[in-house]
Coordinates of C-alpha atoms and ligand atoms in Angstrom, one line a residue:
X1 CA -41.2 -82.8 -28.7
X2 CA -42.6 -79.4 -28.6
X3 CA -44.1 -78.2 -31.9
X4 CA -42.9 -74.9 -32.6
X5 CA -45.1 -72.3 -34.7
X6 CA -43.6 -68.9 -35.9
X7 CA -45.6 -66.2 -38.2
X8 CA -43.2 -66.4 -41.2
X9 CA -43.2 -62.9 -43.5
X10 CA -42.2 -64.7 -46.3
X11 CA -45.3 -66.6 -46.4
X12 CA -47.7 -64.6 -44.2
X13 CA -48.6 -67.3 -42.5
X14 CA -47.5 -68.8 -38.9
X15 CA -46.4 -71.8 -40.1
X16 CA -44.8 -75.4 -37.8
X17 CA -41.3 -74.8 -37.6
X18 CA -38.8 -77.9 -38.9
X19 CA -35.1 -76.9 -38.4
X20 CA -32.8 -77.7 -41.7
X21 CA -30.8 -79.4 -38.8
X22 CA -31.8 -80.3 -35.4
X23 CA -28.4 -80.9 -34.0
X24 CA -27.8 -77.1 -35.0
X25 CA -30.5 -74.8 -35.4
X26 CA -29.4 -71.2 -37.0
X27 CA -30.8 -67.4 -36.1
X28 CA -29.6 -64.7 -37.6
X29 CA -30.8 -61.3 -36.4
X30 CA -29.7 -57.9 -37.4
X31 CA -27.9 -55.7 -34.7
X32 CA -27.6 -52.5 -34.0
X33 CA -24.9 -49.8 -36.2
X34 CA -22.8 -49.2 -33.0
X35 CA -22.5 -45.1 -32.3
X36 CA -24.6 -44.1 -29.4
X37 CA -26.6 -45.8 -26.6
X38 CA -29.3 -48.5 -27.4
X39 CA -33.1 -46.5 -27.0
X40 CA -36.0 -48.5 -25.5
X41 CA -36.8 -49.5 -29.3
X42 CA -33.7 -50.9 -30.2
X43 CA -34.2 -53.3 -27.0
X44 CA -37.2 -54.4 -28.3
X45 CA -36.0 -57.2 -31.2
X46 CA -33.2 -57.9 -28.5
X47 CA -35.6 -59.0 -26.3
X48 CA -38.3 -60.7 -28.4
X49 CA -35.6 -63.1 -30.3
X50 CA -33.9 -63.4 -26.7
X51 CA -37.1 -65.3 -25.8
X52 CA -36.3 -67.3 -29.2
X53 CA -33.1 -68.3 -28.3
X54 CA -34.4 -69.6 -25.4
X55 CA -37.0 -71.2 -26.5
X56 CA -35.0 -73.0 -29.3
X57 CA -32.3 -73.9 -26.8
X58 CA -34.9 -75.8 -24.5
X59 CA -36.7 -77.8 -27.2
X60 CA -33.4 -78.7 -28.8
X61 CA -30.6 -78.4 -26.7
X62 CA -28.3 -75.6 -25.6
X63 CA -25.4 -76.8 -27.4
X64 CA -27.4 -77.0 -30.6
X65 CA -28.7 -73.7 -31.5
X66 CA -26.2 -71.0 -33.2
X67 CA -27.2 -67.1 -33.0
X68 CA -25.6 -64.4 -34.7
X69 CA -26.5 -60.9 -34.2
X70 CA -23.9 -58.3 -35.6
X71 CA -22.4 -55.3 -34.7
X72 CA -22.4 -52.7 -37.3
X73 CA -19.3 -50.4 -36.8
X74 CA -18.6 -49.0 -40.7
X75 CA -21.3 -46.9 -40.9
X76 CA -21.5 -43.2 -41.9
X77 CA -23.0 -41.8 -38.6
X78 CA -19.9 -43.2 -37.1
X79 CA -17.5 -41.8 -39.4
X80 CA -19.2 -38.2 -38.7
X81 CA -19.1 -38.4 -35.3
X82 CA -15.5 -39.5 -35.6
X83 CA -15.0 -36.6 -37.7
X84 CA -16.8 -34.2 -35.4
X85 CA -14.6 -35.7 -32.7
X86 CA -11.3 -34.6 -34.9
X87 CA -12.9 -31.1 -35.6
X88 CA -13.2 -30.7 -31.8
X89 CA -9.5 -30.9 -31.2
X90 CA -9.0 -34.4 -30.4
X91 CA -5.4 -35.5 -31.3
X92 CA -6.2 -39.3 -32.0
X93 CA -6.1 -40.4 -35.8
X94 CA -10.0 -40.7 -37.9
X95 CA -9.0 -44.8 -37.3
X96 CA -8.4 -44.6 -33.1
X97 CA -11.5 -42.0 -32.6
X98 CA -13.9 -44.9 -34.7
X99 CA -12.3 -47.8 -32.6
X100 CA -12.7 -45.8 -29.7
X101 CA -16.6 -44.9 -30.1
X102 CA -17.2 -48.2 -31.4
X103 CA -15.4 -50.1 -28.9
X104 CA -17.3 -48.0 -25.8
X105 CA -20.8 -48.4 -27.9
X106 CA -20.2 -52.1 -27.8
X107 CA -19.6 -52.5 -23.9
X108 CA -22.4 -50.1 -23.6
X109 CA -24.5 -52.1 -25.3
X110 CA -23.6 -55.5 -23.4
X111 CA -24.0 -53.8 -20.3
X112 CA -27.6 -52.6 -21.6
X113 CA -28.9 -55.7 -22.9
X114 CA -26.9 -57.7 -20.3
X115 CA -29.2 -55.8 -17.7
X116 CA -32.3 -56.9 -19.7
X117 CA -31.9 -60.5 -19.2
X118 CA -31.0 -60.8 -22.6
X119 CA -28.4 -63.9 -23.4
X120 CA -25.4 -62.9 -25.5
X121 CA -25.8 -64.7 -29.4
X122 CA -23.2 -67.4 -29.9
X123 CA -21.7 -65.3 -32.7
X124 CA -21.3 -61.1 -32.5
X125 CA -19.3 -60.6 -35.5
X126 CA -17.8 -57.0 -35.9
X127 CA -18.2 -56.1 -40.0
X128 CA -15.0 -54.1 -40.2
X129 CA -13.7 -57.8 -39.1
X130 CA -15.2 -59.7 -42.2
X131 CA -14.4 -56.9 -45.2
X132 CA -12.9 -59.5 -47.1
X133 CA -15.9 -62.3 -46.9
X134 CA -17.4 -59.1 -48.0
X135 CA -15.3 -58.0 -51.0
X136 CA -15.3 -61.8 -52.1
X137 CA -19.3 -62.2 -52.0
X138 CA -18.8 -58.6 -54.2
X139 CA -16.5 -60.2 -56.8
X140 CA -18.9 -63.2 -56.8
X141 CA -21.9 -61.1 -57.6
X142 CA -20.0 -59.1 -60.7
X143 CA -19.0 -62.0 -62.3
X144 CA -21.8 -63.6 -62.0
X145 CA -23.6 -60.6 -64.0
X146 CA -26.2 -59.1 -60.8
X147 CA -23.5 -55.9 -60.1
X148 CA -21.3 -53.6 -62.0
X149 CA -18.7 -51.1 -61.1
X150 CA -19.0 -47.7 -61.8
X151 CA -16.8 -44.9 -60.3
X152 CA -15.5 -47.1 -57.5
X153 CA -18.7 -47.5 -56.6
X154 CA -20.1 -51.5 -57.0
X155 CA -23.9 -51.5 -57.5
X156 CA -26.5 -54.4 -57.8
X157 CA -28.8 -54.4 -60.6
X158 CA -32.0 -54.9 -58.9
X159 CA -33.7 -56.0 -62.1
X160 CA -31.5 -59.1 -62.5
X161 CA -32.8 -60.7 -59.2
X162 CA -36.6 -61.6 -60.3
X163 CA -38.1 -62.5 -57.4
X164 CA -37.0 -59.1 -55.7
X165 CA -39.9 -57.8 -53.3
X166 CA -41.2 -61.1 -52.5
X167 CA -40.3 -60.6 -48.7
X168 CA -42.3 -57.3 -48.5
X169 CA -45.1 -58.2 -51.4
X170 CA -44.4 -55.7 -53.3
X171 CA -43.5 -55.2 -57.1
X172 CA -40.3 -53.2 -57.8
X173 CA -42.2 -50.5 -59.8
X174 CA -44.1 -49.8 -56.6
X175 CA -41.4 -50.2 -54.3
X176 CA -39.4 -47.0 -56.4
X177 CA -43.0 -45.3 -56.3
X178 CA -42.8 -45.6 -52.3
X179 CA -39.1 -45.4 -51.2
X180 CA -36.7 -42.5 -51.0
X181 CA -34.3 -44.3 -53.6
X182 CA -31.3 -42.2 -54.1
X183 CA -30.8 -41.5 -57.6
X184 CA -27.4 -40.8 -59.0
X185 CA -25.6 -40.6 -62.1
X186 CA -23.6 -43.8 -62.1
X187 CA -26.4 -46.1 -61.8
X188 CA -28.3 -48.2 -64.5
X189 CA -31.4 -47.9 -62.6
X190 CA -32.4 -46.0 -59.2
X191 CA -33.8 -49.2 -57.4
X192 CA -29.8 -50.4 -57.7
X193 CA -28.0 -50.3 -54.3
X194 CA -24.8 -50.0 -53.1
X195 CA -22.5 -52.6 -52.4
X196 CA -19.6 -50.7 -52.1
X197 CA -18.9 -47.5 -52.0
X198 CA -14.8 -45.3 -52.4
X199 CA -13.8 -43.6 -49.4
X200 CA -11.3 -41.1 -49.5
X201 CA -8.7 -40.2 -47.2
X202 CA -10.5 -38.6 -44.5
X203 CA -12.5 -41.5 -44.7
X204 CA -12.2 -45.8 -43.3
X205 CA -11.4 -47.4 -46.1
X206 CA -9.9 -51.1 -47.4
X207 CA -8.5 -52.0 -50.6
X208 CA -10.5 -53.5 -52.9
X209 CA -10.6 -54.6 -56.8
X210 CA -12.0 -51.0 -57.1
X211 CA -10.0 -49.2 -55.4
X212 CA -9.7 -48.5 -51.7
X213 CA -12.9 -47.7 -50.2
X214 CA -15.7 -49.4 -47.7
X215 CA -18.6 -51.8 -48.2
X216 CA -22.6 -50.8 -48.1
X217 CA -24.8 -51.8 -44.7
X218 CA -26.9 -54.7 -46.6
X219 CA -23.8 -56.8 -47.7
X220 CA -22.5 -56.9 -44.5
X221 CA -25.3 -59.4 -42.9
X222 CA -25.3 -61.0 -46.4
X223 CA -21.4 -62.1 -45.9
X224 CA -20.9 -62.8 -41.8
X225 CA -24.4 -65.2 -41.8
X226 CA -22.9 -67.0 -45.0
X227 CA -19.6 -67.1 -42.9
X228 CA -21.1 -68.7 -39.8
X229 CA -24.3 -69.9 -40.9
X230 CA -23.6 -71.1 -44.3
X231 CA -25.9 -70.3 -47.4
X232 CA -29.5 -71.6 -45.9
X233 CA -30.4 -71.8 -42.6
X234 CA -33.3 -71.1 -40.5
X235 CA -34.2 -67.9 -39.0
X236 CA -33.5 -64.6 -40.1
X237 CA -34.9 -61.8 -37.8
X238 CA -35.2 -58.0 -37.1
X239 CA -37.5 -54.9 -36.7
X240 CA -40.5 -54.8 -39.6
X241 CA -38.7 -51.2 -40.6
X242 CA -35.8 -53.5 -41.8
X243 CA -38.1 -55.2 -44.1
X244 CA -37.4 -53.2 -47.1
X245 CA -35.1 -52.1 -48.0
X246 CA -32.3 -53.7 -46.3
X247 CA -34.2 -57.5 -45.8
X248 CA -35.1 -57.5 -49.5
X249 CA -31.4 -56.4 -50.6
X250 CA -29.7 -59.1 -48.3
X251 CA -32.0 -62.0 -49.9
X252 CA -31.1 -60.5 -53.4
X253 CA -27.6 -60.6 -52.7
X254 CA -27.8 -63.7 -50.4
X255 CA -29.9 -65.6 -53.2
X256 CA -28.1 -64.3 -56.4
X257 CA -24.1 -65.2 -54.9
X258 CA -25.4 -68.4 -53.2
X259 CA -28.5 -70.0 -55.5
X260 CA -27.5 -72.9 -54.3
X261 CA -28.7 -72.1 -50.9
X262 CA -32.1 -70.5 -50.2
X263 CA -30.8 -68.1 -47.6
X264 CA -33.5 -67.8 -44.5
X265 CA -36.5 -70.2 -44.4
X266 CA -38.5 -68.6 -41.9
X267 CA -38.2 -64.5 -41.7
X268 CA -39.7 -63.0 -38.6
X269 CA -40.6 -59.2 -37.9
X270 CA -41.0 -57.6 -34.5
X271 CA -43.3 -54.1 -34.5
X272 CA -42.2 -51.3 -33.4
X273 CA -42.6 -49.3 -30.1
X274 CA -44.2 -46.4 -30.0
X275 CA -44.2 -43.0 -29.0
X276 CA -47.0 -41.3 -29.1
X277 CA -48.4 -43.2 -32.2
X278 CA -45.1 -42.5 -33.9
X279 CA -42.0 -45.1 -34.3
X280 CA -39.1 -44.4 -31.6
X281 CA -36.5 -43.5 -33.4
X282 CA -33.1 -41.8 -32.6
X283 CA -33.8 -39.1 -36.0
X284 CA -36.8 -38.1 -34.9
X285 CA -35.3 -37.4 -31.5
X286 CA -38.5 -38.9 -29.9
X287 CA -36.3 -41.4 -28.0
X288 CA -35.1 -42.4 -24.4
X289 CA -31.9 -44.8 -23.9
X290 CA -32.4 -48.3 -21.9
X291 CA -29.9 -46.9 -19.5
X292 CA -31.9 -43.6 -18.7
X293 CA -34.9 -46.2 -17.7
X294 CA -32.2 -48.1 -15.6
X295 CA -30.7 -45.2 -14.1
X296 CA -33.9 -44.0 -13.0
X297 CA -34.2 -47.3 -11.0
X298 CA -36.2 -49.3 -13.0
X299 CA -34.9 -52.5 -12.7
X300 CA -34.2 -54.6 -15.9
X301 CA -36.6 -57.5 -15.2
X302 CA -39.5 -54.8 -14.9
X303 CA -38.7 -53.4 -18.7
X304 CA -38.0 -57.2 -19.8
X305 CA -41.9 -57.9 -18.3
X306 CA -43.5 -54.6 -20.1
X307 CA -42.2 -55.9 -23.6
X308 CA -43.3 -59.3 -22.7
X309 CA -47.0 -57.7 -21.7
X310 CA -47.3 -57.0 -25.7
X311 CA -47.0 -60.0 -28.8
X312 CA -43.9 -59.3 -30.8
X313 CA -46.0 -58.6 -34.2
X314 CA -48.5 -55.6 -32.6
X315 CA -46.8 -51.9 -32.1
X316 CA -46.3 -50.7 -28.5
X317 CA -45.7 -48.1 -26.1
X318 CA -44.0 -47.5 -23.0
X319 CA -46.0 -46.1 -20.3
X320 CA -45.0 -45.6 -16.2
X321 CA -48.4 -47.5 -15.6
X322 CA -47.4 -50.7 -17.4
X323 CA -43.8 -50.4 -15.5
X324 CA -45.7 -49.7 -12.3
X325 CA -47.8 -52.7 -13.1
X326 CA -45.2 -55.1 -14.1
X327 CA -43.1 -53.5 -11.0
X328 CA -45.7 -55.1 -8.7
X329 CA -46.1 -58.1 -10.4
X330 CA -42.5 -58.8 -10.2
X331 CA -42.4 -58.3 -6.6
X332 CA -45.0 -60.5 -5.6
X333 CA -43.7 -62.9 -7.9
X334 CA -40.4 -62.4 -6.5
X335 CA -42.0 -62.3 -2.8
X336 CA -43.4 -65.8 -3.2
X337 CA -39.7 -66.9 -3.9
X338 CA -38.0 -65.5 -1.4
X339 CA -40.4 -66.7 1.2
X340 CA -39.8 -70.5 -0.3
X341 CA -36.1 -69.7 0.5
X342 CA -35.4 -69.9 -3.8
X343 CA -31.7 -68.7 -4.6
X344 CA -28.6 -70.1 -6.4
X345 CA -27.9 -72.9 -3.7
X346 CA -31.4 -74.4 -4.4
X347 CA -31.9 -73.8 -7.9
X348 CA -28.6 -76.4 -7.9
X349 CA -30.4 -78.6 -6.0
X350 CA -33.5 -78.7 -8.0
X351 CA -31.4 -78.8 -11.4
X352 CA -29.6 -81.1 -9.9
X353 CA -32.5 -83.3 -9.3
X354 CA -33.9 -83.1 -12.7
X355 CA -37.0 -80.9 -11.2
X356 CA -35.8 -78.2 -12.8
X357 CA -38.3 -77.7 -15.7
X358 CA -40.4 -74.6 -17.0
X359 CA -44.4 -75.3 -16.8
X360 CA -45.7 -76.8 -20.2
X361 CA -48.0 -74.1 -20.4
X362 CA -45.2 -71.4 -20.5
X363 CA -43.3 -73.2 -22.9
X364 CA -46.8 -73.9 -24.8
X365 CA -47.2 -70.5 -25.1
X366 CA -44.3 -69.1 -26.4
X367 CA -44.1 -71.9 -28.8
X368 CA -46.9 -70.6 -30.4
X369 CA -45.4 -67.6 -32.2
X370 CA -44.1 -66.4 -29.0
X371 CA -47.5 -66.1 -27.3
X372 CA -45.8 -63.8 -24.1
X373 CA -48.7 -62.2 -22.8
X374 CA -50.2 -65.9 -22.8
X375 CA -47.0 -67.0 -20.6
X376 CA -47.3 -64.2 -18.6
X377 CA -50.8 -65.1 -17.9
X378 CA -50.1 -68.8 -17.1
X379 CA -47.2 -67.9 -14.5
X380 CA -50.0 -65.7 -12.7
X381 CA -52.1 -69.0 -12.5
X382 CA -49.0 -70.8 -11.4
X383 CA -47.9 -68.2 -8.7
X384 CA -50.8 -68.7 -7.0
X385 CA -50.6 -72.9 -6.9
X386 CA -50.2 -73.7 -3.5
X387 CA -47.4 -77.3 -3.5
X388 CA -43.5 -77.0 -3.4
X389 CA -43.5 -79.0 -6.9
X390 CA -45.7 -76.1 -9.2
X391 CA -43.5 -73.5 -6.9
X392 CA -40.4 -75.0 -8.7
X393 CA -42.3 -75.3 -11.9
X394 CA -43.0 -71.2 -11.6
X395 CA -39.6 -70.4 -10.8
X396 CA -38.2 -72.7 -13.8
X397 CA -40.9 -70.6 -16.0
X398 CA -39.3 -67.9 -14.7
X399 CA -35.9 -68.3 -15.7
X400 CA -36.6 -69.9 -18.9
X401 CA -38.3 -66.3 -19.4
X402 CA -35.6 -64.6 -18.6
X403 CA -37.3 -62.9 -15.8
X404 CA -34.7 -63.7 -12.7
X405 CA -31.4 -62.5 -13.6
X406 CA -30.0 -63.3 -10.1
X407 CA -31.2 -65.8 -8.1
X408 CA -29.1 -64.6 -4.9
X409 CA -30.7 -60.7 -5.3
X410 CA -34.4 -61.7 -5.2
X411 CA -34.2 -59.5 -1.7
X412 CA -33.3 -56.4 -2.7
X413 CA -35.4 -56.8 -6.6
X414 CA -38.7 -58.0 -4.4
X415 CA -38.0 -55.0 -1.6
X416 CA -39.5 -56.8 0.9
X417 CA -40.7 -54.6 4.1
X418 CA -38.7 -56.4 6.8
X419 CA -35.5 -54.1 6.4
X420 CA -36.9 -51.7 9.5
X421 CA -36.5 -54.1 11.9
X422 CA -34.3 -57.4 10.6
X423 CA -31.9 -57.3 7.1
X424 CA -32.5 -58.7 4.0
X425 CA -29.7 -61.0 5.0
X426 CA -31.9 -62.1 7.7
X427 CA -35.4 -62.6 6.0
X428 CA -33.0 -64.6 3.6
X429 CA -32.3 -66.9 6.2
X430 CA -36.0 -67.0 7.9
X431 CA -36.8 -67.4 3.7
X432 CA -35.1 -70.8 3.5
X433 CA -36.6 -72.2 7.1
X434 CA -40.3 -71.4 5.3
X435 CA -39.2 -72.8 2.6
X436 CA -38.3 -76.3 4.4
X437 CA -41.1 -76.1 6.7
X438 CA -43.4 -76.2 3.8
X439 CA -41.7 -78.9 2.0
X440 CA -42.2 -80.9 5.6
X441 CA -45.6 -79.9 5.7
X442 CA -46.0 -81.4 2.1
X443 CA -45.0 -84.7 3.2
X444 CA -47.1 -84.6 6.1
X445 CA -44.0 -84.2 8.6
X446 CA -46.0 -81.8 10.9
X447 CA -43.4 -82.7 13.8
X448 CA -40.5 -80.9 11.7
X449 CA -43.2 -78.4 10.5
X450 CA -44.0 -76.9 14.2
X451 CA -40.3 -77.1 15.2
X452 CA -39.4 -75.0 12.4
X453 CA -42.4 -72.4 13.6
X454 CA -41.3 -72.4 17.1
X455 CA -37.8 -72.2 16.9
X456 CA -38.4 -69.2 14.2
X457 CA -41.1 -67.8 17.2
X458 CA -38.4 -67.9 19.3
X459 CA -36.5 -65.9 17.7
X460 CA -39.5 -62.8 16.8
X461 CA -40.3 -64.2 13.5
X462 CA -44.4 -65.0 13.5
X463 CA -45.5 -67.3 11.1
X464 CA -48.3 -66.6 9.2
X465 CA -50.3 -69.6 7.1
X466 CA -52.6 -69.3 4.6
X467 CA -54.8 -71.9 2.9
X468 CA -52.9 -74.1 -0.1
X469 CA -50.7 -70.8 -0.6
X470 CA -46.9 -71.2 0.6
X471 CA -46.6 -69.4 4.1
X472 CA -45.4 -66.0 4.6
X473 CA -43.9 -64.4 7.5
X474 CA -43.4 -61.8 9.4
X475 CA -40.4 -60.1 11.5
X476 CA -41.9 -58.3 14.6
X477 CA -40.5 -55.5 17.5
X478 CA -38.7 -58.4 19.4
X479 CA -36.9 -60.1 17.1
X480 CA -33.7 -60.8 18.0
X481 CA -31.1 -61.5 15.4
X482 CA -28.8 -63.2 17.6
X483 CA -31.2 -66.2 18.2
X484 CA -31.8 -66.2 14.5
X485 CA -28.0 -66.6 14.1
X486 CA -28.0 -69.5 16.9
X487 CA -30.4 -71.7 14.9
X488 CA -28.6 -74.5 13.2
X489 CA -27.4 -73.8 10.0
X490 CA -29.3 -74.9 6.9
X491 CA -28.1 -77.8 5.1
X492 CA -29.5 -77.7 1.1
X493 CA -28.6 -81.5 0.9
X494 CA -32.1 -82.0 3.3
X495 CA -33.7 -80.8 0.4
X496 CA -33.7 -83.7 -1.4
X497 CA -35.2 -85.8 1.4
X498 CA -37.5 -83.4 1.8
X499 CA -38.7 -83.0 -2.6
Ligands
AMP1 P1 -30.6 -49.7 -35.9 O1 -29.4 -49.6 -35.0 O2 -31.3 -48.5 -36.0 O3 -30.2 -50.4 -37.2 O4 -31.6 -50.7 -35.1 C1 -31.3 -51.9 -34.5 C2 -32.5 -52.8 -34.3 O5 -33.5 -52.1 -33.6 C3 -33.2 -53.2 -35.6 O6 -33.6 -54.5 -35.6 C4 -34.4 -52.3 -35.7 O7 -35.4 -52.9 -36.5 C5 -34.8 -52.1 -34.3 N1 -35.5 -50.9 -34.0 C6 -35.2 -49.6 -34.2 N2 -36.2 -48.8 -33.8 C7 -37.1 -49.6 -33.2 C8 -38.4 -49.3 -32.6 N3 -38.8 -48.0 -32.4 N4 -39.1 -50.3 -32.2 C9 -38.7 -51.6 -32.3 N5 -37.5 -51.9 -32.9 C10 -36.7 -50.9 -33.4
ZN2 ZN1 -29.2 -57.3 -41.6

């Protein structure tokens, strides 16, 4: 089996990976608060623990890895855009405008990520779904001495939690030196959080043992992973800036309600992207949206490949000549495909005959601590491998990268140059009479091999081969669509005499 190694924060060290369970490995990672359009930085973590997922799902089984990534739609930012929203004029209740924004930022969001080949978690737990996991892990924590109430608010008492700071190596007298911790009247000591806070009546709010009111961000990944993880499991991810202090406040409340579990064994951090040198962020207002990139026609796979071009743990930027770059890769990539005739019909076949299997060196890679740059680097070697076999190995590599979203729209991602003379529909169909005239050629059936090249000849399609490279081809002034359309239909079944 694979041996998987991750950079662990809590230890500082990338460490061999040993799931608590094999048959069900557990991820948590923290989403995103849920008011506005994801920017390019917010895409980041989705993508980097995306490539997780899938890597935990080949080494141990798609049915036996759980993700959960919440949505976080009680937040203040929400409430006051709500609120602006009422202000405005709009007639709907406080309740209807949150659901409303929430609801949209969520299918957004899908859409968004959807669009960067990123695999929806197993779990997406809404928190204004699990307030009363939440008010019970409060209760929990007050009796057992680590919060107190004071003015309907429920704090924790930071200094009854000892090893607090462990995640981010810092002592708690330093951490209150570094941070912006708000200090207010009503609590014992300023490095005490919130858990829950009142809300009045222009304001969400539950009832609660202290009255009604809604709970703090930190408790809210504390509760839904105990929910639908249980009290340890494996992985617990998100952005370094969640490191402190909302990483540290989940293992204090996490730890302190649950000693009995250790929360998350291995904690992983992606960096942050950049602009110029500074973190993207929506409040500095340095920030573009994933759908701005999209709606200026950059496709998702091309994004998807320029966070892939940097590891996980260094900062990075966004630049047109990476997406240029990663643009062309892509479309030779995707090229080299469509002239094998790869889409849905024969990726069955090839799953279907257990040939279906990303390159050992791509799943080598990102074993080790998610090495994407090195995968990236070993699907350039394999692109250029000349036999049908390391063609299907690529293209697995491929997909298990996340890099072909649709294997039937390779034509218009690869934008291939035949579309002044023949369609994409037919270079799709010349695409998949390469493709079996190199798999006859690979088994020596030259007879086949020449029929293919005259009948395609025939029909103003020259065929052009190149030394232990697939073939390529191309579509000249007198090709004639009709006697494309009169050659006999392709049958994916000869594929398997043919592999
Ligand atoms: P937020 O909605 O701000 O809580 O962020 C959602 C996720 O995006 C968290 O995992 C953050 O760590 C991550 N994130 C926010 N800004 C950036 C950035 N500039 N680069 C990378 N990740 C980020
Ligand atoms: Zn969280």
């Amino acid at each position: 089996m694979t041996t998987i190694r991750l950079t662990n924060t809590k230890t500082r060290r990338k460490e061999a990976f040993t799931p608590i369970d094999p048959a069900n490995v557990r991820l948590y990672v923290c989403g995103p608060t849920v008011y506005d359009r994801a920017h390019l930085g917010n895409g980041r973590p989705v993508v980097v623990f995306d490539v997780l997922f899938r890597l935990l799902r080949h080494v141990y089984g798609p049915d036996h890895v759980t993700y959960v990534r919440n949505f976080t739609d009680v937040d203040d930012k929400i409430n006051a855009a709500a609120q602006a929203r009422k202000a405005a004029g709009d007639p709907r209740s406080l309740e209807e405008l949150i659901r409303a924004r929430t609801d949209e930022t969520i299918r957004w969001y899908h859409e968004d990520m959807d669009a960067l080949g990123a695999l929806r978690p197993t779990h997406e737990p809404r928190a204004t779904e699990w307030i009363g996991a939440m008010i019970a892990m409060i209760e929990d924590l007050v009796a057992k001495g680590h919060a107190y109430e004071r003015e309907g608010h429920v704090l924790f008492r930071v200094r009854s939690y000892r090893d607090y700071g462990a995640l981010s190596g810092r002592s708690v007298d330093d951490m209150i030196a570094g941070a912006r911790v708000e200090v207010a009247p009503f609590k014992e000591d300023p490095m005490d959080f919130v858990l829950w806070k009142p809300s009045d009546d222009e304001l969400p709010g539950w009832e609660s043992p202290w009255g009604r009111g809604r709970p703090g961000w930190h408790i809210e990944c504390s509760a839904m992973s105990y929910e639908l993880l249980g009290a340890s499991f494996d992985i617990h991810a998100g952005g370094i800036d969640l490191q402190f202090p909302h990483h540290e406040n989940e293992i204090a409340q996490s730890c302190c309600a649950h000693p009995e579990g250790g929360f998350a064994n291995v904690w992983m951090h992606n960096e942050m992207l950049l602009v110029n040198g500074k973190k993207m962020s929506k409040s500095l207002g340095n920030f573009f949206t994933v759908r701005d990139l999209l709606d200026q026609g950059w496709p998702g796979e091309v994004i998807r490949m320029v966070y892939l071009g940097t590891h996980y743990g260094k900062p990075m930027d966004w630049t047109a000549e990476k997406a240029e770059q990663a643009r062309r890769t892509l479309e030779d990539w995707y090229r080299a495909l469509i002239q094998a005739g790869y889409n849905s019909d024969t990726l069955a076949v090839l799953r279907d005959g257990g040939r279906w299997v990303p390159s050992a060196k791509v799943v080598d890679a990102i074993a080790n601590d998610l090495n994407t740059a090195g995968a990236i680097a070993a699907l350039h070697e394999l692109s250029k491998a000349g036999s049908a076999m390391a063609l299907a190995e690529f293209a697995a590599s491929l997909d298990f990268l996340g890099l072909v979203h649709d294997w039937d729209d390779l034509q218009s991602l690869a934008q291939m140059g035949v579309s002044s003379v023949g369609s994409a529909e037919h270079a799709k169909v010349v695409a998949h009479w390469m493709l079996l005239r190199d798999e006859a050629k690979s088994v020596r059936n030259y007879a086949e091999a020449d029929r293919i090249r005259d009948m395609l000849s025939a029909a103003g399609v020259r065929i052009i081969d190149r030394k232990s490279q697939p073939s390529t081809f191309e579509i000249e002034a007198s090709f004639d669509p009709a006697a494309l359309a009169d050659l006999p239909p392709l049958d994916p079944a000869n594929w398997e005499d043919l592999l």
